[in-house]
mmCIF file of C-alpha atoms and ligand atoms in Angstrom:
data_model
loop_
_atom_site.group_PDB
_atom_site.id
_atom_site.type_symbol
_atom_site.label_atom_id
_atom_site.label_comp_id
_atom_site.label_asym_id
_atom_site.label_seq_id
_atom_site.Cartn_x
_atom_site.Cartn_y
_atom_site.Cartn_z
ATOM 1 C CA MET A 610 -5.565 14.696 96.769
ATOM 2 C CA LEU A 611 -7.202 15.285 93.545
ATOM 3 C CA LYS A 612 -4.634 12.840 91.980
ATOM 4 C CA LEU A 613 -5.577 10.312 94.373
ATOM 5 C CA SER A 614 -9.124 10.738 94.074
ATOM 6 C CA ALA A 615 -9.174 11.102 90.339
ATOM 7 C CA SER A 616 -8.205 7.564 89.923
ATOM 8 C CA LEU A 617 -10.478 5.778 93.104
ATOM 9 C CA VAL A 618 -12.667 7.375 90.104
ATOM 10 C CA ALA A 619 -11.044 5.399 87.834
ATOM 11 C CA LEU A 620 -10.573 2.360 89.666
ATOM 12 C CA ALA A 621 -14.219 2.198 90.604
ATOM 13 C CA ALA A 622 -15.366 2.578 87.316
ATOM 14 C CA LEU A 623 -13.341 -0.404 86.385
ATOM 15 C CA VAL A 624 -14.470 -2.750 88.661
ATOM 16 C CA PRO A 625 -17.762 -4.139 86.285
ATOM 17 C CA LEU A 626 -14.922 -5.189 84.008
ATOM 18 C CA VAL A 627 -12.640 -6.675 85.900
ATOM 19 C CA ALA A 628 -14.698 -8.887 88.585
ATOM 20 C CA SER A 629 -13.178 -12.276 87.434
ATOM 21 C CA GLN A 630 -9.969 -10.237 88.893
ATOM 22 C CA ALA A 631 -8.996 -10.796 92.085
ATOM 23 C CA ALA A 632 -8.109 -7.212 93.709
ATOM 24 C CA GLU A 633 -4.754 -5.962 94.834
ATOM 25 C CA TRP A 634 -3.991 -8.382 97.964
ATOM 26 C CA GLY A 635 -6.474 -10.469 97.280
ATOM 27 C CA GLN A 636 -5.718 -13.799 96.425
ATOM 28 C CA CYS A 637 -5.200 -15.578 93.332
ATOM 29 C CA GLY A 638 -4.320 -18.892 93.343
ATOM 30 C CA GLY A 639 -3.382 -21.993 95.446
ATOM 31 C CA ILE A 640 -4.105 -25.715 96.436
ATOM 32 C CA GLY A 641 -7.559 -25.777 96.981
ATOM 33 C CA TRP A 642 -7.808 -22.000 95.614
ATOM 34 C CA THR A 643 -10.862 -21.831 93.406
ATOM 35 C CA GLY A 644 -11.361 -17.736 93.014
ATOM 36 C CA ALA A 645 -10.002 -15.711 90.825
ATOM 37 C CA THR A 646 -6.265 -16.348 88.662
ATOM 38 C CA THR A 647 -5.391 -12.909 87.218
ATOM 39 C CA CYS A 648 -5.331 -9.827 88.932
ATOM 40 C CA VAL A 649 -6.768 -6.396 89.018
ATOM 41 C CA SER A 650 -3.956 -4.071 86.734
ATOM 42 C CA GLY A 651 -1.174 -3.036 88.569
ATOM 43 C CA THR A 652 -0.416 -6.350 90.182
ATOM 44 C CA THR A 653 0.850 -9.232 90.230
ATOM 45 C CA CYS A 654 0.463 -12.858 91.409
ATOM 46 C CA VAL A 655 2.954 -13.796 93.469
ATOM 47 C CA VAL A 656 3.210 -17.480 94.487
ATOM 48 C CA SER A 657 3.398 -17.107 98.824
ATOM 49 C CA ASN A 658 3.413 -21.095 98.869
ATOM 50 C CA PRO A 659 1.752 -23.956 97.754
ATOM 51 C CA TYR A 660 -1.504 -22.756 99.445
ATOM 52 C CA TYR A 661 -1.505 -19.388 99.302
ATOM 53 C CA SER A 662 -0.466 -17.172 95.809
ATOM 54 C CA GLN A 663 -1.391 -13.134 96.770
ATOM 55 C CA CYS A 664 -2.218 -10.364 93.961
ATOM 56 C CA LEU A 665 0.700 -8.139 95.207
ATOM 57 C CA PRO A 666 1.119 -4.503 93.989
ATOM 58 C CA GLY A 667 3.394 -4.099 90.395
ATOM 59 C CA ALA A 668 3.112 -0.222 90.308
ATOM 60 C CA ALA A 669 3.448 2.112 92.934
ATOM 61 C CA SER A 670 0.912 4.208 91.687
ATOM 62 C CA VAL A 671 -1.555 1.737 92.652
ATOM 63 C CA SER A 672 -4.183 2.460 95.183
ATOM 64 C CA PRO A 673 -4.278 0.424 98.198
ATOM 65 C CA ALA A 674 -7.461 -2.327 98.595
ATOM 66 C CA PRO A 675 -9.713 -1.454 100.885
ATOM 67 C CA PRO A 676 -9.374 -4.200 104.194
ATOM 68 C CA SER A 677 -12.249 -5.762 103.310
ATOM 69 C CA SER A 678 -10.682 -7.242 99.693
ATOM 70 C CA ARG A 679 -7.666 -8.579 102.061
ATOM 71 C CA PRO A 680 -7.234 -11.935 102.638
ATOM 72 C CA ALA A 681 -9.100 -13.127 106.042
ATOM 73 C CA GLY A 682 -6.955 -12.432 109.454
ATOM 74 C CA THR A 683 -4.878 -9.448 107.546
ATOM 75 C CA SER A 684 -5.885 -6.965 110.587
ATOM 76 C CA THR A 685 -2.617 -5.184 109.894
ATOM 77 C CA ALA A 686 -0.858 -3.948 106.811
ATOM 78 C CA PRO A 687 -0.295 -6.311 104.454
ATOM 79 C CA ALA A 688 3.395 -7.205 104.241
ATOM 80 C CA SER A 689 3.932 -5.349 100.497
ATOM 81 C CA GLY A 690 5.722 -8.558 99.867
ATOM 82 C CA ALA A 691 9.354 -9.689 99.030
ATOM 83 C CA THR A 692 10.820 -10.314 96.120
ATOM 84 C CA SER A 693 13.549 -12.363 96.621
ATOM 85 C CA THR A 694 12.781 -15.586 95.452
ATOM 86 C CA ALA A 695 16.599 -16.972 97.437
ATOM 87 C CA LYS A 696 16.046 -19.854 99.730
ATOM 88 C CA LEU A 697 17.347 -18.246 103.399
ATOM 89 C CA HIS A 698 18.884 -21.726 104.114
ATOM 90 C CA THR A 699 20.843 -21.958 101.087
ATOM 91 C CA LEU A 700 21.268 -18.314 101.679
ATOM 92 C CA ALA A 701 22.869 -18.971 104.469
ATOM 93 C CA LYS A 702 25.706 -21.955 103.450
ATOM 94 C CA ALA A 703 26.616 -19.932 100.080
ATOM 95 C CA ALA A 704 28.203 -17.198 102.973
ATOM 96 C CA GLY A 705 29.726 -19.554 104.794
ATOM 97 C CA LYS A 706 27.661 -19.528 107.728
ATOM 98 C CA LEU A 707 26.015 -23.448 109.139
ATOM 99 C CA TYR A 708 22.625 -22.677 109.189
ATOM 100 C CA PHE A 709 19.935 -20.459 108.582
ATOM 101 C CA GLY A 710 16.998 -21.858 110.864
ATOM 102 C CA THR A 711 13.646 -21.741 113.327
ATOM 103 C CA ALA A 712 11.970 -22.600 116.349
ATOM 104 C CA THR A 713 8.333 -25.147 116.002
ATOM 105 C CA ASP A 714 6.247 -26.495 117.518
ATOM 106 C CA ASN A 715 4.985 -29.339 118.094
ATOM 107 C CA PRO A 716 1.059 -27.811 118.021
ATOM 108 C CA GLU A 717 1.460 -26.505 114.923
ATOM 109 C CA LEU A 718 2.569 -29.380 113.206
ATOM 110 C CA THR A 719 -0.881 -30.640 112.518
ATOM 111 C CA ASP A 720 -1.138 -27.426 110.076
ATOM 112 C CA THR A 721 -0.045 -28.929 107.015
ATOM 113 C CA ALA A 722 0.337 -25.165 105.039
ATOM 114 C CA TYR A 723 2.424 -24.195 107.834
ATOM 115 C CA THR A 724 5.020 -27.785 107.133
ATOM 116 C CA ALA A 725 4.990 -27.321 103.719
ATOM 117 C CA ILE A 726 7.136 -24.431 104.321
ATOM 118 C CA LEU A 727 8.932 -25.535 107.335
ATOM 119 C CA ASP A 728 10.228 -28.708 105.744
ATOM 120 C CA ASP A 729 11.919 -26.991 103.391
ATOM 121 C CA ASN A 730 15.384 -27.285 104.213
ATOM 122 C CA THR A 731 16.921 -24.763 101.248
ATOM 123 C CA MET A 732 14.301 -22.404 103.550
ATOM 124 C CA PHE A 733 15.669 -23.499 106.967
ATOM 125 C CA GLY A 734 18.239 -26.009 108.067
ATOM 126 C CA GLN A 735 18.209 -25.825 111.747
ATOM 127 C CA ILE A 736 15.103 -26.366 114.032
ATOM 128 C CA SER A 737 15.389 -25.063 117.677
ATOM 129 C CA PRO A 738 11.700 -27.094 119.615
ATOM 130 C CA ALA A 739 9.832 -24.357 121.417
ATOM 131 C CA ASN A 740 8.852 -25.993 123.803
ATOM 132 C CA SER A 741 9.002 -29.897 124.127
ATOM 133 C CA MET A 742 12.828 -30.099 125.331
ATOM 134 C CA LYS A 743 11.709 -28.414 128.160
ATOM 135 C CA TRP A 744 12.563 -29.588 131.819
ATOM 136 C CA ASP A 745 8.665 -29.793 132.357
ATOM 137 C CA ALA A 746 7.934 -31.026 128.818
ATOM 138 C CA THR A 747 10.939 -33.570 129.488
ATOM 139 C CA GLU A 748 10.968 -34.861 133.420
ATOM 140 C CA PRO A 749 7.456 -33.606 134.896
ATOM 141 C CA GLU A 750 8.304 -35.829 137.886
ATOM 142 C CA GLN A 751 11.172 -36.388 139.651
ATOM 143 C CA GLY A 752 12.716 -39.364 137.818
ATOM 144 C CA VAL A 753 9.874 -39.636 134.836
ATOM 145 C CA PHE A 754 11.515 -38.551 131.266
ATOM 146 C CA THR A 755 9.142 -38.128 128.773
ATOM 147 C CA PHE A 756 10.528 -37.535 125.097
ATOM 148 C CA SER A 757 7.382 -37.543 122.779
ATOM 149 C CA GLY A 758 7.026 -34.198 121.919
ATOM 150 C CA GLY A 759 10.545 -33.528 122.050
ATOM 151 C CA ASP A 760 11.209 -36.372 119.452
ATOM 152 C CA GLN A 761 8.561 -35.544 117.204
ATOM 153 C CA ILE A 762 10.664 -32.141 116.461
ATOM 154 C CA ALA A 763 13.878 -34.388 116.667
ATOM 155 C CA SER A 764 12.693 -37.144 114.269
ATOM 156 C CA LEU A 765 11.282 -34.220 111.438
ATOM 157 C CA ALA A 766 14.363 -32.548 111.809
ATOM 158 C CA LYS A 767 16.170 -35.961 110.798
ATOM 159 C CA THR A 768 14.074 -36.226 108.341
ATOM 160 C CA ASN A 769 14.677 -33.243 106.803
ATOM 161 C CA GLY A 770 18.480 -33.130 107.215
ATOM 162 C CA MET A 771 18.722 -30.556 109.039
ATOM 163 C CA LEU A 772 20.384 -29.150 111.969
ATOM 164 C CA LEU A 773 18.398 -30.136 115.331
ATOM 165 C CA ARG A 774 18.961 -27.296 118.372
ATOM 166 C CA GLY A 775 18.682 -28.680 122.038
ATOM 167 C CA HIS A 776 16.708 -25.784 124.049
ATOM 168 C CA ASN A 777 17.144 -26.063 127.056
ATOM 169 C CA CYS A 778 18.469 -28.192 130.165
ATOM 170 C CA VAL A 779 18.320 -25.990 132.952
ATOM 171 C CA TRP A 780 16.361 -22.407 133.274
ATOM 172 C CA TYR A 781 14.293 -20.978 135.964
ATOM 173 C CA ASN A 782 11.083 -21.104 133.445
ATOM 174 C CA GLN A 783 8.660 -23.561 133.049
ATOM 175 C CA LEU A 784 10.161 -25.904 135.831
ATOM 176 C CA PRO A 785 7.954 -28.485 137.201
ATOM 177 C CA SER A 786 6.556 -27.508 141.021
ATOM 178 C CA TRP A 787 8.726 -30.582 142.038
ATOM 179 C CA VAL A 788 12.036 -28.617 141.522
ATOM 180 C CA SER A 789 10.740 -24.820 141.573
ATOM 181 C CA SER A 790 9.420 -25.720 145.291
ATOM 182 C CA GLY A 791 10.795 -28.241 145.987
ATOM 183 C CA SER A 792 13.815 -28.124 149.130
ATOM 184 C CA PHE A 793 16.986 -29.409 148.382
ATOM 185 C CA THR A 794 20.173 -29.465 149.503
ATOM 186 C CA ALA A 795 23.486 -28.589 147.206
ATOM 187 C CA ALA A 796 24.067 -32.238 146.958
ATOM 188 C CA GLN A 797 20.572 -33.525 146.502
ATOM 189 C CA LEU A 798 19.851 -30.977 143.913
ATOM 190 C CA THR A 799 23.839 -31.176 142.292
ATOM 191 C CA SER A 800 22.266 -34.556 141.339
ATOM 192 C CA VAL A 801 18.750 -33.466 140.592
ATOM 193 C CA ILE A 802 20.648 -31.529 137.570
ATOM 194 C CA GLN A 803 23.473 -33.529 136.263
ATOM 195 C CA ASN A 804 20.678 -36.665 136.237
ATOM 196 C CA HIS A 805 18.208 -34.439 134.052
ATOM 197 C CA CYS A 806 21.297 -32.941 132.126
ATOM 198 C CA SER A 807 22.125 -36.149 131.547
ATOM 199 C CA THR A 808 19.184 -37.898 131.027
ATOM 200 C CA LEU A 809 17.895 -35.043 128.739
ATOM 201 C CA VAL A 810 21.348 -35.054 126.550
ATOM 202 C CA SER A 811 21.963 -38.774 126.698
ATOM 203 C CA HIS A 812 18.568 -39.018 124.453
ATOM 204 C CA TYR A 813 18.973 -37.518 121.739
ATOM 205 C CA LYS A 814 22.618 -38.350 121.502
ATOM 206 C CA GLY A 815 23.896 -37.624 118.170
ATOM 207 C CA GLN A 816 21.657 -35.909 116.779
ATOM 208 C CA VAL A 817 21.828 -32.597 117.954
ATOM 209 C CA TYR A 818 24.193 -30.177 116.861
ATOM 210 C CA ALA A 819 24.317 -27.771 120.193
ATOM 211 C CA TRP A 820 22.190 -27.287 123.654
ATOM 212 C CA ASP A 821 21.380 -24.472 125.627
ATOM 213 C CA VAL A 822 22.008 -26.214 128.638
ATOM 214 C CA VAL A 823 21.913 -23.341 130.684
ATOM 215 C CA ASN A 824 19.762 -20.717 129.739
ATOM 216 C CA GLU A 825 19.215 -17.032 130.691
ATOM 217 C CA PRO A 826 20.995 -17.051 134.273
ATOM 218 C CA PHE A 827 21.170 -13.272 134.664
ATOM 219 C CA ASN A 828 18.551 -10.544 135.615
ATOM 220 C CA ASP A 829 19.091 -7.553 133.230
ATOM 221 C CA ASP A 830 20.892 -5.828 135.906
ATOM 222 C CA GLY A 831 24.143 -8.697 135.943
ATOM 223 C CA THR A 832 22.849 -9.875 139.036
ATOM 224 C CA TRP A 833 21.665 -13.876 139.198
ATOM 225 C CA ARG A 834 18.597 -14.759 138.997
ATOM 226 C CA THR A 835 17.480 -16.105 142.142
ATOM 227 C CA ASP A 836 15.841 -19.122 140.933
ATOM 228 C CA VAL A 837 16.040 -22.520 142.976
ATOM 229 C CA PHE A 838 19.695 -23.785 141.442
ATOM 230 C CA PHE A 839 21.345 -20.383 142.696
ATOM 231 C CA ASN A 840 18.800 -20.094 145.703
ATOM 232 C CA VAL A 841 20.786 -23.935 146.621
ATOM 233 C CA LEU A 842 23.822 -24.176 144.882
ATOM 234 C CA GLY A 843 25.334 -20.062 144.148
ATOM 235 C CA GLU A 844 27.631 -19.454 140.654
ATOM 236 C CA THR A 845 28.493 -23.291 140.751
ATOM 237 C CA TYR A 846 25.474 -24.588 139.097
ATOM 238 C CA PRO A 847 26.369 -24.174 135.354
ATOM 239 C CA GLN A 848 29.220 -26.020 135.439
ATOM 240 C CA ILE A 849 27.100 -28.656 137.073
ATOM 241 C CA ALA A 850 24.942 -28.449 134.088
ATOM 242 C CA LEU A 851 27.401 -27.555 131.288
ATOM 243 C CA GLU A 852 29.618 -31.496 132.994
ATOM 244 C CA ALA A 853 26.792 -33.569 132.907
ATOM 245 C CA ALA A 854 25.474 -32.573 129.011
ATOM 246 C CA ARG A 855 29.312 -32.980 128.058
ATOM 247 C CA ALA A 856 29.753 -36.552 129.531
ATOM 248 C CA ALA A 857 25.991 -37.428 128.147
ATOM 249 C CA ASP A 858 27.525 -36.102 124.703
ATOM 250 C CA PRO A 859 30.516 -34.886 124.250
ATOM 251 C CA ALA A 860 30.301 -33.839 119.975
ATOM 252 C CA ALA A 861 27.742 -31.443 121.409
ATOM 253 C CA LYS A 862 28.117 -27.522 121.439
ATOM 254 C CA LEU A 863 27.322 -26.292 124.770
ATOM 255 C CA TYR A 864 25.938 -23.021 125.064
ATOM 256 C CA ILE A 865 24.423 -20.603 127.544
ATOM 257 C CA ASN A 866 22.024 -18.424 125.731
ATOM 258 C CA GLU A 867 20.659 -15.125 127.338
ATOM 259 C CA TYR A 868 18.749 -12.316 126.140
ATOM 260 C CA ASN A 869 19.494 -8.302 126.476
ATOM 261 C CA ILE A 870 23.436 -9.318 125.918
ATOM 262 C CA GLU A 871 23.068 -7.603 122.388
ATOM 263 C CA SER A 872 24.702 -4.103 123.558
ATOM 264 C CA ALA A 873 26.960 -3.448 126.263
ATOM 265 C CA GLY A 874 25.813 -3.007 129.314
ATOM 266 C CA ALA A 875 25.660 -4.541 133.109
ATOM 267 C CA LYS A 876 23.758 -8.184 131.976
ATOM 268 C CA ALA A 877 26.297 -8.747 128.682
ATOM 269 C CA THR A 878 28.766 -8.198 131.546
ATOM 270 C CA ALA A 879 28.022 -10.511 133.792
ATOM 271 C CA LEU A 880 27.743 -12.957 131.149
ATOM 272 C CA LEU A 881 31.035 -12.640 129.792
ATOM 273 C CA ASN A 882 33.108 -12.709 133.212
ATOM 274 C CA LEU A 883 30.918 -15.789 133.995
ATOM 275 C CA VAL A 884 32.261 -16.966 130.411
ATOM 276 C CA LYS A 885 35.789 -16.106 131.599
ATOM 277 C CA THR A 886 35.422 -17.477 134.911
ATOM 278 C CA LEU A 887 34.308 -20.969 133.070
ATOM 279 C CA LYS A 888 36.966 -21.278 130.235
ATOM 280 C CA ALA A 889 39.671 -20.658 132.855
ATOM 281 C CA ALA A 890 38.307 -23.327 134.637
ATOM 282 C CA SER A 891 38.020 -25.220 132.204
ATOM 283 C CA VAL A 892 34.331 -26.097 132.221
ATOM 284 C CA PRO A 893 33.011 -27.662 129.198
ATOM 285 C CA LEU A 894 31.844 -24.524 127.198
ATOM 286 C CA ASP A 895 31.319 -23.930 122.904
ATOM 287 C CA GLY A 896 29.033 -21.599 122.393
ATOM 288 C CA ILE A 897 27.043 -18.656 123.767
ATOM 289 C CA GLY A 898 23.127 -17.765 122.265
ATOM 290 C CA PHE A 899 22.562 -14.578 121.489
ATOM 291 C CA GLN A 900 18.542 -14.541 121.726
ATOM 292 C CA CYS A 901 17.778 -11.216 119.478
ATOM 293 C CA HIS A 902 13.950 -10.400 120.843
ATOM 294 C CA PHE A 903 14.298 -6.855 119.063
ATOM 295 C CA ILE A 904 11.123 -4.472 118.364
ATOM 296 C CA VAL A 905 11.404 -2.320 115.310
ATOM 297 C CA GLY A 906 13.697 0.518 115.074
ATOM 298 C CA GLU A 907 15.492 0.371 118.421
ATOM 299 C CA PHE A 908 18.390 -2.111 118.216
ATOM 300 C CA SER A 909 21.877 -1.681 116.536
ATOM 301 C CA GLY A 910 23.401 -3.552 114.152
ATOM 302 C CA PRO A 911 26.905 -2.330 115.089
ATOM 303 C CA ALA A 912 26.390 -3.119 119.060
ATOM 304 C CA LEU A 913 25.490 -6.850 118.190
ATOM 305 C CA GLN A 914 28.375 -7.610 115.969
ATOM 306 C CA THR A 915 30.783 -5.676 118.572
ATOM 307 C CA GLN A 916 29.184 -7.788 121.555
ATOM 308 C CA LEU A 917 29.678 -10.975 119.299
ATOM 309 C CA SER A 918 33.336 -10.385 118.728
ATOM 310 C CA THR A 919 33.540 -9.620 122.996
ATOM 311 C CA PHE A 920 32.478 -12.778 123.041
ATOM 312 C CA THR A 921 33.795 -14.539 120.080
ATOM 313 C CA ALA A 922 37.267 -13.380 121.364
ATOM 314 C CA GLN A 923 36.962 -15.493 124.700
ATOM 315 C CA GLY A 924 37.085 -18.267 122.436
ATOM 316 C CA VAL A 925 33.554 -19.551 122.258
ATOM 317 C CA GLU A 926 30.952 -19.509 118.959
ATOM 318 C CA ALA A 927 27.990 -18.137 118.823
ATOM 319 C CA ALA A 928 24.821 -17.910 117.580
ATOM 320 C CA ILE A 929 21.604 -15.748 116.516
ATOM 321 C CA THR A 930 19.293 -18.188 118.624
ATOM 322 C CA GLU A 931 15.732 -16.666 119.204
ATOM 323 C CA LEU A 932 15.819 -13.741 116.513
ATOM 324 C CA ASP A 933 12.248 -11.223 116.250
ATOM 325 C CA ILE A 934 11.614 -8.083 115.542
ATOM 326 C CA ARG A 935 8.152 -7.264 116.960
ATOM 327 C CA MET A 936 6.718 -3.322 116.600
ATOM 328 C CA THR A 937 3.487 -1.991 118.029
ATOM 329 C CA LEU A 938 0.140 -3.165 115.726
ATOM 330 C CA PRO A 939 -1.545 -1.877 113.298
ATOM 331 C CA SER A 940 1.709 -2.760 111.336
ATOM 332 C CA THR A 941 2.522 -0.059 108.931
ATOM 333 C CA PRO A 942 4.707 -0.188 105.303
ATOM 334 C CA ALA A 943 6.620 2.537 107.285
ATOM 335 C CA LEU A 944 7.572 -0.250 110.211
ATOM 336 C CA LEU A 945 7.824 -2.888 108.157
ATOM 337 C CA ALA A 946 10.236 -1.473 105.909
ATOM 338 C CA GLN A 947 12.079 -0.648 108.958
ATOM 339 C CA GLN A 948 11.723 -4.048 110.335
ATOM 340 C CA LYS A 949 13.563 -5.232 106.952
ATOM 341 C CA THR A 950 16.657 -2.806 107.528
ATOM 342 C CA ASP A 951 16.590 -4.470 111.180
ATOM 343 C CA TYR A 952 16.754 -8.352 110.029
ATOM 344 C CA ASN A 953 18.988 -7.178 107.902
ATOM 345 C CA SER A 954 21.437 -5.594 110.180
ATOM 346 C CA VAL A 955 21.555 -8.896 112.642
ATOM 347 C CA ILE A 956 22.670 -11.141 109.879
ATOM 348 C CA THR A 957 25.313 -8.120 108.561
ATOM 349 C CA ALA A 958 26.472 -8.236 112.128
ATOM 350 C CA CYS A 959 26.373 -11.919 112.265
ATOM 351 C CA MET A 960 28.199 -11.983 108.604
ATOM 352 C CA ASN A 961 30.944 -9.942 109.952
ATOM 353 C CA VAL A 962 31.758 -11.874 112.547
ATOM 354 C CA GLU A 963 33.380 -15.280 111.266
ATOM 355 C CA SER A 964 32.557 -17.544 114.753
ATOM 356 C CA CYS A 965 29.227 -16.047 114.776
ATOM 357 C CA VAL A 966 27.540 -19.583 113.883
ATOM 358 C CA GLY A 967 24.192 -19.000 112.143
ATOM 359 C CA VAL A 968 20.643 -17.350 112.381
ATOM 360 C CA THR A 969 17.576 -18.974 114.201
ATOM 361 C CA VAL A 970 14.429 -16.989 113.807
ATOM 362 C CA TRP A 971 11.952 -17.623 116.957
ATOM 363 C CA ASP A 972 9.623 -19.181 114.685
ATOM 364 C CA TRP A 973 9.014 -17.885 110.561
ATOM 365 C CA THR A 974 5.039 -16.987 110.637
ATOM 366 C CA ASP A 975 2.976 -14.500 112.992
ATOM 367 C CA LYS A 976 0.033 -16.829 112.636
ATOM 368 C CA TYR A 977 2.256 -18.819 115.891
ATOM 369 C CA SER A 978 5.005 -15.950 117.680
ATOM 370 C CA TRP A 979 4.785 -15.852 121.117
ATOM 371 C CA VAL A 980 4.844 -12.261 120.783
ATOM 372 C CA PRO A 981 1.368 -11.064 120.692
ATOM 373 C CA SER A 982 0.063 -13.446 123.856
ATOM 374 C CA THR A 983 3.055 -11.621 125.360
ATOM 375 C CA PHE A 984 3.672 -8.348 124.470
ATOM 376 C CA SER A 985 0.042 -6.862 124.294
ATOM 377 C CA GLY A 986 -0.615 -4.886 121.316
ATOM 378 C CA GLN A 987 2.629 -5.605 119.582
ATOM 379 C CA GLY A 988 3.425 -8.620 117.197
ATOM 380 C CA ALA A 989 4.417 -8.658 113.534
ATOM 381 C CA ALA A 990 7.854 -9.698 114.532
ATOM 382 C CA CYS A 991 8.774 -12.188 111.915
ATOM 383 C CA PRO A 992 9.883 -12.594 108.091
ATOM 384 C CA TRP A 993 6.394 -14.273 107.018
ATOM 385 C CA ASP A 994 2.834 -12.855 108.418
ATOM 386 C CA GLN A 995 0.387 -14.668 109.371
ATOM 387 C CA ASN A 996 -1.358 -16.096 106.051
ATOM 388 C CA PHE A 997 2.169 -17.140 105.728
ATOM 389 C CA VAL A 998 3.176 -14.234 103.233
ATOM 390 C CA LYS A 999 7.043 -13.314 102.726
ATOM 391 C CA LYS A 1000 7.162 -9.360 104.515
ATOM 392 C CA PRO A 1001 9.804 -7.264 103.220
ATOM 393 C CA ALA A 1002 11.996 -8.582 106.356
ATOM 394 C CA TYR A 1003 12.817 -11.103 104.331
ATOM 395 C CA ASP A 1004 14.421 -9.258 101.285
ATOM 396 C CA GLY A 1005 16.171 -8.187 104.762
ATOM 397 C CA ILE A 1006 17.940 -11.417 105.806
ATOM 398 C CA ALA A 1007 18.185 -12.718 101.846
ATOM 399 C CA ALA A 1008 20.049 -9.340 101.268
ATOM 400 C CA GLY A 1009 22.548 -9.529 104.356
ATOM 401 C CA PHE A 1010 23.505 -13.068 103.512
ATOM 402 C CA SER A 1011 23.994 -11.989 99.923
ATOM 403 C CA ALA A 1012 26.281 -9.118 100.412
HETATM 404 O O1 LIG B 2031 7.601 -19.615 122.385
HETATM 405 C C1 LIG B 2031 7.731 -20.078 124.162
HETATM 406 C C2 LIG B 2031 6.692 -20.009 124.232
HETATM 407 O O2 LIG B 2031 5.781 -20.406 123.702
HETATM 408 C C3 LIG B 2031 6.349 -20.278 125.638
HETATM 409 O O3 LIG B 2031 4.889 -19.853 126.173
HETATM 410 C C4 LIG B 2031 7.269 -19.958 126.430
HETATM 411 C C5 LIG B 2031 6.927 -19.789 128.272
HETATM 412 O O4 LIG B 2031 8.073 -19.585 128.756
HETATM 413 O O5 LIG B 2031 8.599 -19.495 126.090
HETATM 414 C C6 LIG B 2031 9.096 -19.093 124.977
HETATM 415 O O6 LIG B 2031 10.512 -19.989 124.243
HETATM 416 C C7 LIG B 2031 11.189 -18.571 124.933
HETATM 417 C C8 LIG B 2031 12.585 -19.440 125.205
HETATM 418 O O7 LIG B 2031 12.419 -20.862 126.068
HETATM 419 C C9 LIG B 2031 13.230 -18.679 126.142
HETATM 420 N N1 LIG B 2031 14.098 -16.802 124.902
HETATM 421 C C10 LIG B 2031 12.598 -16.591 125.292
HETATM 422 C C11 LIG B 2031 11.739 -17.356 124.434
HETATM 423 C C12 LIG B 2031 10.118 -16.212 123.956
HETATM 424 O O8 LIG B 2031 9.319 -16.241 125.569
#
């Protein structure tokens, strides 16, 4: 304590001498920045992106700056800075994977500081639309298809030379009410599914690497979700959707995408049994998406690796499709360090299973994460913080692909 107080006094004494220097965690450069471009002693000005450079601690003995000197919006512990300058998609490719990618969403694309990073195809080699290819966005009224939002994301992927993931054809959520509340015979709903999947997948034919054809079919206890599809058609609806998608774009990989299957349990068993049933019946199914919405410190890399191996042994590929690792706010250096370990464990699990083809984060920055609005008091789940500063998690990912 005495030592800390002494160094604080010493730092305070220095303030008049370093007034033209940015404080630790302060901004020190970037497009449009007119403030100080050098950092106080013990910190280094590190470029995070073209719009933002930050003074990051270069020596462990430096005391954290008071919150008032941190960038606006940094309400939690600042990212202590990733050190890797390698680009994640480049690393993933070098490691033999198809891609490292991210979800994005149409409203975010007006944020030029965001798109400056999103458009870097050495960082992201794959894009998933977070919302704009879902049923409510693409067929809001029966037979009326609207593709403008999805087309914007598809065009971004094409312009940047990135793979595109279609998300999704059939899901219990984000359904227009004409589907979720409709009263259909089995023949009518079969036709509704066939028309939706066929029109959607055909529209993007040739542009999509893989489609999440069926999303989240099971409850956590392994029972089927009792949505309109299951209630009317029972266990047959995945086959209807998969066959329609295959006919519409024979080159696209067709996936079932699910969460809480990343360790053994009733839900993973139910999905594994469905995969076996579908494969035995020669239903077109090429992959399983492991969403991987995790909580810091509550995840096992070896368990994930076992599940990836178990599923791919059935003759399907696998992908990490929606990775994020949330924490109870405020973030702390210890939580960020554990998050780095956890991100590393996910990448390592995928690296250790050859048929795990790639990894997608469910947006790369906390600024646009779905987590805080869904889980009260939780967040900081992405590898970049809300100011687009890379967190230690970034290093965890980079190290995973480099091992
Ligand atoms: O990221 C999506 C968010 O913007 C939407 O509000 C939410 C609504 O259901 O869906 C989010 O994406 C989900 C994805 O489509 C399926 N797996 C879970 C994702 C996070 O909720």
